[in-house]
Short mmCIF file of C-alpha atoms in Angstrom, two decimals:
data_model
loop_
_atom_site.label_atom_id
_atom_site.label_comp_id
_atom_site.label_asym_id
_atom_site.label_seq_id
_atom_site.Cartn_x
_atom_site.Cartn_y
_atom_site.Cartn_z
CA MET A 177 -2.33 5.30 -6.29
CA VAL A 178 1.08 5.56 -4.65
CA THR A 179 1.43 3.34 -1.06
CA HIS A 180 1.40 4.93 2.08
CA THR A 181 4.32 6.93 2.68
CA GLY A 182 5.21 10.12 4.52
CA THR A 183 6.30 10.15 8.40
CA TRP A 184 4.19 9.30 11.33
CA VAL A 185 3.25 11.56 13.40
CA ARG A 186 2.02 10.93 17.17
CA ALA A 187 0.70 12.91 20.62
CA THR A 188 0.78 11.00 23.76
CA ALA A 189 -2.85 10.99 24.66
CA ALA A 190 -6.31 11.51 23.27
CA ALA A 191 -6.10 14.84 25.45
CA VAL A 192 -3.76 16.50 23.00
CA ALA A 193 -6.80 15.04 20.18
CA LEU A 194 -8.88 16.40 21.40
CA LEU A 195 -7.87 19.88 22.14
CA LEU A 196 -6.00 19.90 18.09
CA LEU A 197 -9.54 18.22 16.84
CA GLY A 198 -11.34 21.24 13.96
CA PRO A 199 -14.47 20.88 12.46
CA MET A 200 -16.78 18.12 12.60
CA THR A 201 -19.07 17.36 9.59
CA ALA A 202 -22.97 17.65 11.02
CA CYS A 203 -24.32 14.37 11.81
CA GLY A 204 -27.72 12.98 10.70
CA SER A 205 -30.14 14.05 7.90
CA ASP A 206 -30.67 16.24 5.06
CA GLU A 207 -33.44 18.91 4.10
CA SER A 208 -35.62 16.36 3.15
CA GLY A 209 -34.53 13.48 5.66
CA VAL A 210 -32.57 11.33 3.87
CA PRO A 211 -29.68 9.72 6.55
CA THR A 212 -26.23 11.35 5.63
CA ILE A 213 -23.27 8.62 5.14
CA ASN A 214 -20.16 10.67 5.20
CA PHE A 215 -17.61 8.72 2.87
CA TYR A 216 -13.90 9.81 4.80
CA TYR A 217 -11.41 9.16 1.70
CA ALA A 218 -8.12 10.12 -0.16
CA GLN A 219 -8.35 12.15 -2.67
CA GLU A 220 -9.40 10.30 -6.07
CA GLN A 221 -9.31 12.20 -9.56
CA ASN A 222 -12.94 9.55 -10.71
CA LEU A 223 -14.44 8.82 -7.32
CA GLN A 224 -16.92 11.51 -7.12
CA LYS A 225 -18.08 9.63 -10.67
CA VAL A 226 -19.08 6.13 -8.26
CA VAL A 227 -20.42 7.98 -5.05
CA ASP A 228 -22.98 9.71 -7.37
CA ASP A 229 -23.94 5.99 -8.69
CA CYS A 230 -24.63 4.30 -5.62
CA ASN A 231 -26.73 7.37 -4.37
CA ALA A 232 -28.91 6.85 -7.68
CA GLU A 233 -28.89 3.44 -6.73
CA ALA A 234 -29.86 3.96 -2.92
CA ALA A 235 -33.04 5.27 -4.71
CA GLY A 236 -33.57 7.57 -1.20
CA LYS A 237 -33.11 5.65 0.86
CA TYR A 238 -29.43 7.27 2.30
CA ARG A 239 -26.83 9.77 0.55
CA ILE A 240 -23.07 9.26 0.31
CA SER A 241 -21.50 12.34 0.65
CA TYR A 242 -17.79 12.21 0.08
CA GLN A 243 -15.29 13.77 2.29
CA VAL A 244 -12.20 14.70 1.24
CA LEU A 245 -9.29 13.65 3.47
CA PRO A 246 -5.37 15.13 3.20
CA ARG A 247 -3.33 13.90 0.08
CA GLY A 248 -0.66 12.94 2.60
CA ALA A 249 -1.58 9.62 4.18
CA ASP A 250 -0.69 10.39 8.06
CA ASP A 251 -2.79 13.17 7.44
CA GLN A 252 -5.15 11.67 6.73
CA ARG A 253 -4.24 8.67 9.89
CA VAL A 254 -4.34 11.52 11.69
CA GLN A 255 -7.53 13.33 11.20
CA MET A 256 -9.41 10.45 11.71
CA VAL A 257 -7.61 9.71 14.72
CA ARG A 258 -8.36 12.61 16.38
CA ARG A 259 -12.56 12.46 15.47
CA LEU A 260 -12.62 8.77 16.28
CA ALA A 261 -10.90 9.98 19.60
CA ALA A 262 -12.61 12.12 20.53
CA GLU A 263 -16.80 9.91 19.53
CA ASP A 264 -17.80 12.53 16.73
CA SER A 265 -20.44 10.88 15.34
CA GLY A 266 -20.10 12.52 11.83
CA MET A 267 -17.57 10.04 10.19
CA ASP A 268 -19.25 7.15 9.07
CA VAL A 269 -17.58 5.42 6.13
CA LEU A 270 -13.76 5.57 6.62
CA GLY A 271 -10.69 4.48 3.97
CA LEU A 272 -7.80 3.11 5.59
CA ASP A 273 -4.71 2.64 4.15
CA ILE A 274 -4.18 -0.97 4.88
CA THR A 275 -2.10 -0.98 7.89
CA TRP A 276 -4.40 0.95 9.96
CA THR A 277 -6.77 -1.06 9.89
CA GLN A 278 -5.59 -2.86 12.85
CA GLU A 279 -4.50 -0.13 14.21
CA PHE A 280 -8.23 0.94 14.44
CA ALA A 281 -9.79 -2.03 15.50
CA SER A 282 -7.79 -2.47 17.99
CA ALA A 283 -8.66 1.16 18.97
CA ASP A 284 -12.39 -0.36 18.52
CA TRP A 285 -13.04 2.58 16.83
CA ILE A 286 -14.51 0.52 13.76
CA LEU A 287 -17.13 -2.37 14.02
CA GLU A 288 -17.31 -6.20 12.64
CA TRP A 289 -17.94 -6.85 9.15
CA THR A 290 -20.96 -9.62 9.83
CA GLY A 291 -23.18 -12.29 8.35
CA ALA A 292 -24.48 -11.51 4.71
CA ASN A 293 -22.19 -8.37 4.55
CA LYS A 294 -18.99 -9.97 5.98
CA SER A 295 -20.16 -12.72 3.04
CA GLU A 296 -20.42 -10.23 0.68
CA ALA A 297 -17.02 -8.61 0.88
CA GLU A 298 -15.57 -11.88 1.25
CA GLN A 299 -16.63 -12.80 -2.18
CA GLY A 300 -13.85 -13.36 -4.27
CA THR A 301 -11.53 -10.74 -2.87
CA LEU A 302 -8.02 -11.84 -3.85
CA ALA A 303 -6.78 -13.48 -0.55
CA GLY A 304 -3.03 -11.04 0.61
CA PRO A 305 -5.97 -7.46 0.29
CA LEU A 306 -8.63 -9.66 2.89
CA GLU A 307 -5.67 -10.52 5.00
CA SER A 308 -4.75 -7.16 5.46
CA ALA A 309 -8.72 -6.36 6.80
CA GLU A 310 -8.78 -9.17 9.03
CA TYR A 311 -7.56 -8.34 13.41
CA GLU A 312 -7.62 -11.79 15.53
CA GLY A 313 -9.80 -13.46 13.44
CA LYS A 314 -12.34 -11.50 12.50
CA LEU A 315 -12.63 -9.31 9.50
CA TYR A 316 -13.16 -5.08 10.45
CA ALA A 317 -13.21 -3.32 6.44
CA ALA A 318 -13.70 -4.45 2.80
CA PRO A 319 -10.46 -4.27 0.85
CA LYS A 320 -11.07 -1.60 -1.98
CA ASN A 321 -8.45 -1.24 -4.18
CA THR A 322 -4.82 -3.03 -4.61
CA ASN A 323 -1.73 -2.00 -5.11
CA VAL A 324 1.49 -4.03 -6.19
CA GLN A 325 5.88 -3.12 -7.28
CA LEU A 326 6.69 -4.44 -11.33
CA LEU A 327 9.78 -4.67 -11.89
CA TRP A 328 10.23 -2.19 -15.22
CA TYR A 329 12.73 -2.91 -17.43
CA ARG A 330 14.63 -1.11 -21.03
CA THR A 331 14.42 -3.56 -23.84
CA ASP A 332 17.10 -2.07 -25.63
CA LEU A 333 19.53 -2.74 -22.98
CA VAL A 334 18.36 -6.17 -21.19
CA PRO A 335 16.74 -8.44 -23.96
CA GLN A 336 15.39 -10.51 -20.81
CA PRO A 337 14.50 -9.44 -17.56
CA PRO A 338 16.44 -11.15 -14.18
CA THR A 339 14.40 -13.35 -12.06
CA THR A 340 16.72 -12.86 -9.34
CA TRP A 341 18.30 -9.80 -8.01
CA ASP A 342 21.86 -11.28 -7.44
CA GLU A 343 20.39 -11.85 -11.94
CA MET A 344 19.70 -7.94 -11.44
CA ILE A 345 22.54 -7.00 -10.47
CA GLN A 346 25.27 -8.72 -12.54
CA GLN A 347 22.78 -7.41 -15.58
CA ALA A 348 23.97 -4.04 -14.37
CA LEU A 349 27.44 -4.15 -14.03
CA ASP A 350 27.75 -5.97 -16.54
CA LEU A 351 26.08 -2.93 -18.52
CA LYS A 352 27.88 -0.39 -16.59
CA GLN A 353 30.81 -2.06 -17.84
CA GLN A 354 29.44 -1.51 -21.60
CA GLY A 355 29.16 2.59 -20.47
CA LYS A 356 24.98 2.03 -20.86
CA PRO A 357 22.34 3.21 -18.41
CA TYR A 358 22.96 0.42 -15.87
CA GLN A 359 21.14 1.88 -12.35
CA VAL A 360 18.86 -0.23 -10.60
CA ILE A 361 16.56 3.04 -9.65
CA THR A 362 14.06 2.36 -6.14
CA MET A 363 12.93 3.77 -3.44
CA GLY A 364 15.79 3.80 -0.59
CA ALA A 365 14.77 7.11 1.32
CA GLN A 366 14.49 6.59 5.22
CA TYR A 367 10.33 6.42 5.35
CA GLU A 368 7.77 3.59 4.60
CA GLY A 369 9.11 3.05 1.38
CA LEU A 370 11.99 1.49 1.83
CA VAL A 371 9.93 -0.77 5.29
CA VAL A 372 8.25 -2.25 2.01
CA LEU A 373 11.36 -2.96 0.08
CA TYR A 374 12.40 -4.46 2.98
CA ASN A 375 9.42 -7.02 3.47
CA THR A 376 9.62 -8.17 -0.16
CA LEU A 377 12.79 -9.49 0.33
CA VAL A 378 12.12 -10.72 3.26
CA ALA A 379 8.48 -12.45 2.23
CA SER A 380 10.45 -13.32 -0.63
CA ALA A 381 13.69 -15.29 1.25
CA GLY A 382 10.97 -16.81 3.10
CA GLY A 383 11.17 -15.05 6.38
CA HIS A 384 9.48 -13.32 8.62
CA ILE A 385 10.01 -10.16 11.10
CA LEU A 386 7.07 -11.08 13.47
CA ASN A 387 5.60 -14.42 14.31
CA ASP A 388 2.36 -15.21 13.16
CA ASP A 389 -0.28 -13.38 15.69
CA GLY A 390 2.24 -10.25 15.56
CA THR A 391 3.14 -10.38 19.36
CA LYS A 392 6.80 -11.12 19.25
CA ALA A 393 9.73 -9.74 16.74
CA VAL A 394 11.37 -13.23 15.65
CA PHE A 395 13.90 -12.07 12.74
CA ASP A 396 14.55 -15.30 11.28
CA GLU A 397 16.89 -16.50 9.22
CA GLY A 398 15.45 -15.70 5.99
CA ALA A 399 14.74 -11.30 7.34
CA VAL A 400 18.53 -12.02 8.28
CA ARG A 401 18.63 -12.67 4.30
CA GLY A 402 16.98 -9.63 3.38
CA LEU A 403 19.28 -7.24 5.20
CA GLU A 404 22.09 -8.98 3.55
CA ILE A 405 20.22 -8.82 0.59
CA LEU A 406 19.69 -4.85 0.57
CA GLN A 407 22.51 -3.78 1.69
CA ARG A 408 24.54 -5.95 -0.93
CA PHE A 409 21.94 -3.72 -3.34
CA ALA A 410 22.71 -0.98 -1.35
CA SER A 411 26.81 -1.05 -1.78
CA ALA A 412 27.60 -2.93 -5.12
CA GLY A 413 27.54 0.31 -7.24
CA VAL A 414 24.30 -0.13 -9.16
CA THR A 415 22.25 2.11 -7.49
CA HIS A 416 21.07 5.77 -8.51
CA PRO A 417 23.94 8.47 -6.29
CA SER A 418 20.03 9.67 -4.63
CA PHE A 419 19.19 6.60 -3.60
CA THR A 420 19.00 7.06 0.03
CA ASN A 421 17.21 10.25 -0.41
CA THR A 422 14.62 8.57 -3.96
CA ILE A 423 10.45 8.22 -2.79
CA GLU A 424 8.27 6.46 -5.38
CA ASP A 425 8.12 10.34 -7.61
CA ASP A 426 11.76 10.64 -7.40
CA ALA A 427 12.43 6.92 -8.59
CA ARG A 428 9.83 7.67 -11.68
CA LEU A 429 11.32 10.75 -12.80
CA GLN A 430 14.69 8.92 -12.53
CA PHE A 431 13.43 5.90 -14.98
CA GLN A 432 11.65 8.64 -16.85
CA ASN A 433 14.98 11.43 -17.63
CA GLY A 434 16.56 7.52 -19.09
CA GLU A 435 19.30 7.42 -15.65
CA GLY A 436 18.27 3.41 -15.66
CA ALA A 437 18.29 0.81 -16.66
CA PHE A 438 16.08 -0.99 -14.42
CA GLN A 439 13.38 -0.15 -12.09
CA LEU A 440 10.72 -1.50 -8.85
CA ASN A 441 8.40 0.88 -8.49
CA TRP A 442 4.32 1.04 -8.91
CA PRO A 443 1.82 0.81 -12.02
CA PHE A 444 1.50 4.58 -11.69
CA VAL A 445 4.56 4.57 -14.22
CA TYR A 446 3.18 4.13 -17.09
CA PRO A 447 0.79 6.63 -17.48
CA ALA A 448 2.98 8.68 -16.48
CA MET A 449 6.13 7.58 -18.45
CA GLN A 450 3.49 7.38 -21.88
CA GLU A 451 2.49 10.82 -21.83
CA GLY A 452 6.43 11.95 -20.16
CA ALA A 453 8.30 9.91 -22.32
CA PRO A 454 7.21 8.14 -24.48
CA ASP A 455 9.75 7.45 -26.74
CA LEU A 456 11.54 5.97 -23.88
CA ALA A 457 7.70 4.38 -23.06
CA ALA A 458 7.73 1.95 -26.06
CA LYS A 459 11.17 0.52 -24.93
CA VAL A 460 9.84 0.10 -21.59
CA ARG A 461 8.19 -3.67 -20.75
CA TRP A 462 7.56 -4.93 -17.00
CA ALA A 463 7.93 -8.10 -15.73
CA ARG A 464 7.60 -10.04 -11.88
CA TYR A 465 9.80 -8.37 -9.05
CA PRO A 466 13.32 -10.27 -8.80
CA GLY A 467 12.98 -12.87 -6.46
CA VAL A 468 15.46 -14.29 -3.86
CA ASP A 469 16.10 -18.11 -5.11
CA SER A 470 16.13 -19.09 -8.52
CA GLY A 471 13.13 -21.23 -9.41
CA THR A 472 11.25 -19.66 -6.57
CA PRO A 473 8.43 -16.52 -7.39
CA SER A 474 9.18 -13.59 -5.71
CA LYS A 475 6.45 -12.21 -3.12
CA VAL A 476 5.84 -8.71 -3.19
CA THR A 477 4.46 -5.88 -0.43
CA ILE A 478 1.27 -5.41 -1.70
CA GLY A 479 -0.35 -1.71 -0.98
CA GLY A 480 -4.13 -0.29 -0.50
CA TYR A 481 -7.22 0.91 1.41
CA ASN A 482 -10.02 -0.96 2.82
CA LEU A 483 -13.76 0.38 4.02
CA ALA A 484 -14.35 0.33 7.16
CA VAL A 485 -17.71 1.79 9.76
CA SER A 486 -16.95 3.93 12.41
CA LYS A 487 -18.75 2.62 15.56
CA TYR A 488 -19.78 5.81 16.19
CA SER A 489 -21.89 5.97 13.07
CA LYS A 490 -25.64 6.97 13.59
CA HIS A 491 -26.42 4.72 10.59
CA PRO A 492 -24.26 1.39 10.85
CA ASP A 493 -26.55 -0.33 8.84
CA LEU A 494 -26.19 1.80 5.77
CA ALA A 495 -23.44 2.50 6.04
CA PHE A 496 -22.27 -1.00 5.47
CA GLU A 497 -24.30 -0.89 2.19
CA ALA A 498 -22.57 2.70 1.06
CA ALA A 499 -19.34 1.03 1.68
CA LEU A 500 -20.93 -2.70 -0.63
CA CYS A 501 -22.20 -0.27 -2.78
CA LEU A 502 -18.28 1.72 -3.15
CA ARG A 503 -16.30 -1.16 -3.81
CA ASN A 504 -18.61 -3.62 -5.75
CA ALA A 505 -16.73 -5.27 -9.56
CA GLU A 506 -18.46 -2.60 -10.95
CA HIS A 507 -16.57 0.59 -9.73
CA GLN A 508 -13.42 -1.29 -9.01
CA LYS A 509 -13.46 -1.58 -12.45
CA PHE A 510 -14.12 1.63 -12.95
CA SER A 511 -11.44 3.04 -10.27
CA ALA A 512 -9.12 1.41 -12.09
CA ILE A 513 -9.82 2.35 -15.54
CA ASN A 514 -9.54 5.96 -14.41
CA ASP A 515 -8.06 6.43 -10.99
CA GLY A 516 -5.38 3.85 -11.75
CA VAL A 517 -5.82 1.75 -8.32
CA PRO A 518 -6.03 -1.98 -8.80
CA PRO A 519 -9.40 -4.44 -7.63
CA THR A 520 -8.94 -6.33 -4.96
CA ILE A 521 -11.99 -8.45 -6.39
CA GLU A 522 -10.25 -11.88 -8.73
CA SER A 523 -12.42 -11.30 -11.87
CA VAL A 524 -12.61 -7.00 -12.38
CA TYR A 525 -9.12 -8.35 -14.25
CA ASN A 526 -10.99 -10.77 -16.50
CA ASP A 527 -12.99 -8.26 -18.51
CA PRO A 528 -12.38 -7.39 -21.84
CA GLU A 529 -12.32 -3.04 -20.78
CA MET A 530 -9.38 -3.89 -18.27
CA THR A 531 -6.50 -4.85 -21.33
CA LYS A 532 -6.04 -1.89 -22.36
CA ALA A 533 -5.70 0.18 -19.18
CA TYR A 534 -3.91 -2.68 -17.41
CA PRO A 535 -1.32 -4.64 -20.28
CA MET A 536 0.67 -5.49 -17.64
CA LYS A 537 -2.38 -7.27 -16.00
CA ASP A 538 -1.90 -10.43 -15.52
CA GLU A 539 1.86 -10.15 -13.94
CA ILE A 540 -0.35 -7.88 -11.22
CA LEU A 541 -2.35 -10.41 -10.71
CA ALA A 542 0.79 -13.12 -10.30
CA GLU A 543 2.14 -11.33 -7.92
CA LEU A 544 -2.06 -10.59 -5.96
CA ARG A 545 -2.42 -14.50 -5.58
CA ASP A 546 1.17 -15.30 -3.58
CA ALA A 547 1.23 -11.11 -2.74
CA ALA A 548 3.00 -10.18 0.65
CA ASN A 549 1.81 -7.90 3.55
CA ARG A 550 3.28 -5.76 5.85
CA PRO A 551 3.58 -6.85 9.39
CA LEU A 552 -0.17 -7.39 10.95
CA THR A 553 -0.09 -5.03 14.30
CA PRO A 554 -1.65 -2.89 16.27
CA ALA A 555 1.84 -1.11 16.54
CA TYR A 556 2.48 -0.59 12.55
CA GLN A 557 3.02 2.17 12.71
CA ASN A 558 5.60 2.37 15.22
CA VAL A 559 7.46 -0.69 13.17
CA SER A 560 7.94 1.04 11.06
CA THR A 561 9.22 4.35 12.23
CA VAL A 562 11.85 2.26 13.57
CA MET A 563 12.76 -0.25 11.06
CA SER A 564 13.21 2.77 8.10
CA ALA A 565 15.21 4.86 11.09
CA THR A 566 17.10 1.12 11.54
CA LEU A 567 17.33 0.33 8.11
CA SER A 568 18.40 3.38 6.92
CA PRO A 569 20.86 4.23 4.83
CA PRO A 570 21.18 0.30 3.66
CA ALA A 571 25.06 0.38 2.89
CA SER A 572 25.42 0.59 6.42
CA ILE A 573 23.71 -3.42 7.87
CA GLU A 574 24.82 -5.71 9.10
CA GLU A 575 22.99 -7.96 8.89
CA GLU A 576 22.90 -10.15 12.31
CA LYS A 577 24.23 -6.99 14.25
CA THR A 578 21.44 -4.87 12.21
CA ALA A 579 19.14 -8.14 13.30
CA LYS A 580 19.70 -8.50 16.81
CA GLU A 581 19.31 -4.57 17.13
CA LEU A 582 15.66 -4.51 15.43
CA ARG A 583 14.70 -7.56 17.49
CA GLY A 584 14.70 -5.34 20.87
CA SER A 585 12.96 -2.29 19.24
CA ILE A 586 10.83 -3.58 17.65
CA GLN A 587 9.88 -5.10 20.39
CA ASP A 588 9.71 -2.39 22.29
CA ALA A 589 7.15 -1.32 20.32
CA LEU A 590 5.24 -3.80 20.33
CA GLU A 591 5.19 -3.88 23.92
CA SER A 592 4.28 -0.29 23.78
CA LYS A 593 1.08 1.24 25.78
CA GLY A 594 -1.71 2.39 23.05
CA VAL A 595 -1.74 2.68 19.91
CA LEU A 596 -2.61 6.80 19.60
CA PRO A 597 -0.45 9.29 17.54
#
């Protein structure tokens, strides 16, 4: 699953949301009297099998109904926000992009996980995904799946993968001088993917965009250094000509077409390459995302989805039980193997069945054990929009000037009144 992308959609008041509200799914029980738990989640090809398994396990206690959300991440969010603003009781378990959890919790739309439910959700879950599900020290969701980018490189061009950005840029320049494929292909369009790229640079440099409680824009020395690296990369002559318009699938296709020596992207590129360019795939390997300083591993920004329970659910106890079933270790392994969504429960990576589907699982797990979250704030949608606009195009960044501009505009975003779209 690709990270959250797209343009954020906004309205000015809950009243607008109510006017735009679409048809609501009825809540309650089916004809047999079994309570229905409506599960709102993005399209995932084999997720219905997981739902069927949980329904069989429930043995008539409840029945989960999978309600497929729109394909676009921002469309998913808008649909759920409209219905929650209307206190729609027809929603029970919600699939939230990890950047939405704090927003939904601060708006009092989702229930806190407590007691045995909380303990089960936390058991064995990787720290990075778990942090994304927390707000003000409390747990508001159970991480279902995560994701992290890797460095993909051609072994016929690069004998040893670079461990830093400086090394990668230099290797690309050397290949360029030799007349060989040399480009470093990644996402540079004005959207969430550019924010993810910059956030990884900042975290890898030991920097901070916000303070620890997410209330103040700091843009410290590490954040300024991230701006310097991003600008130098964008202007070094090693990117694809369409870098400033490239999103995830564009990057995949550019690399798959043989246009680059390196690619920074999510693991979905691996099966796609096996199918679409098997000859090239035989020459491609993967490594940890490059770091900033030699000897210091990168801290890579995670993606993924969390499962939350709506405050307006008529069956909250059953909804928590259903959510735990949907994201348990067995079902995370199934979804990882069949739908390509990396697990949040660490022990799943040790399962022998994971090896074939995830030959790069050791690198993924190593990054996840020391991962970076995007700025954790209920105002993240506003923060992301401001950042992507200011960082684009990356070649035009002026470190101190851009940092000062971002400090001001992001502080304004953090202090905005209300977070409804």
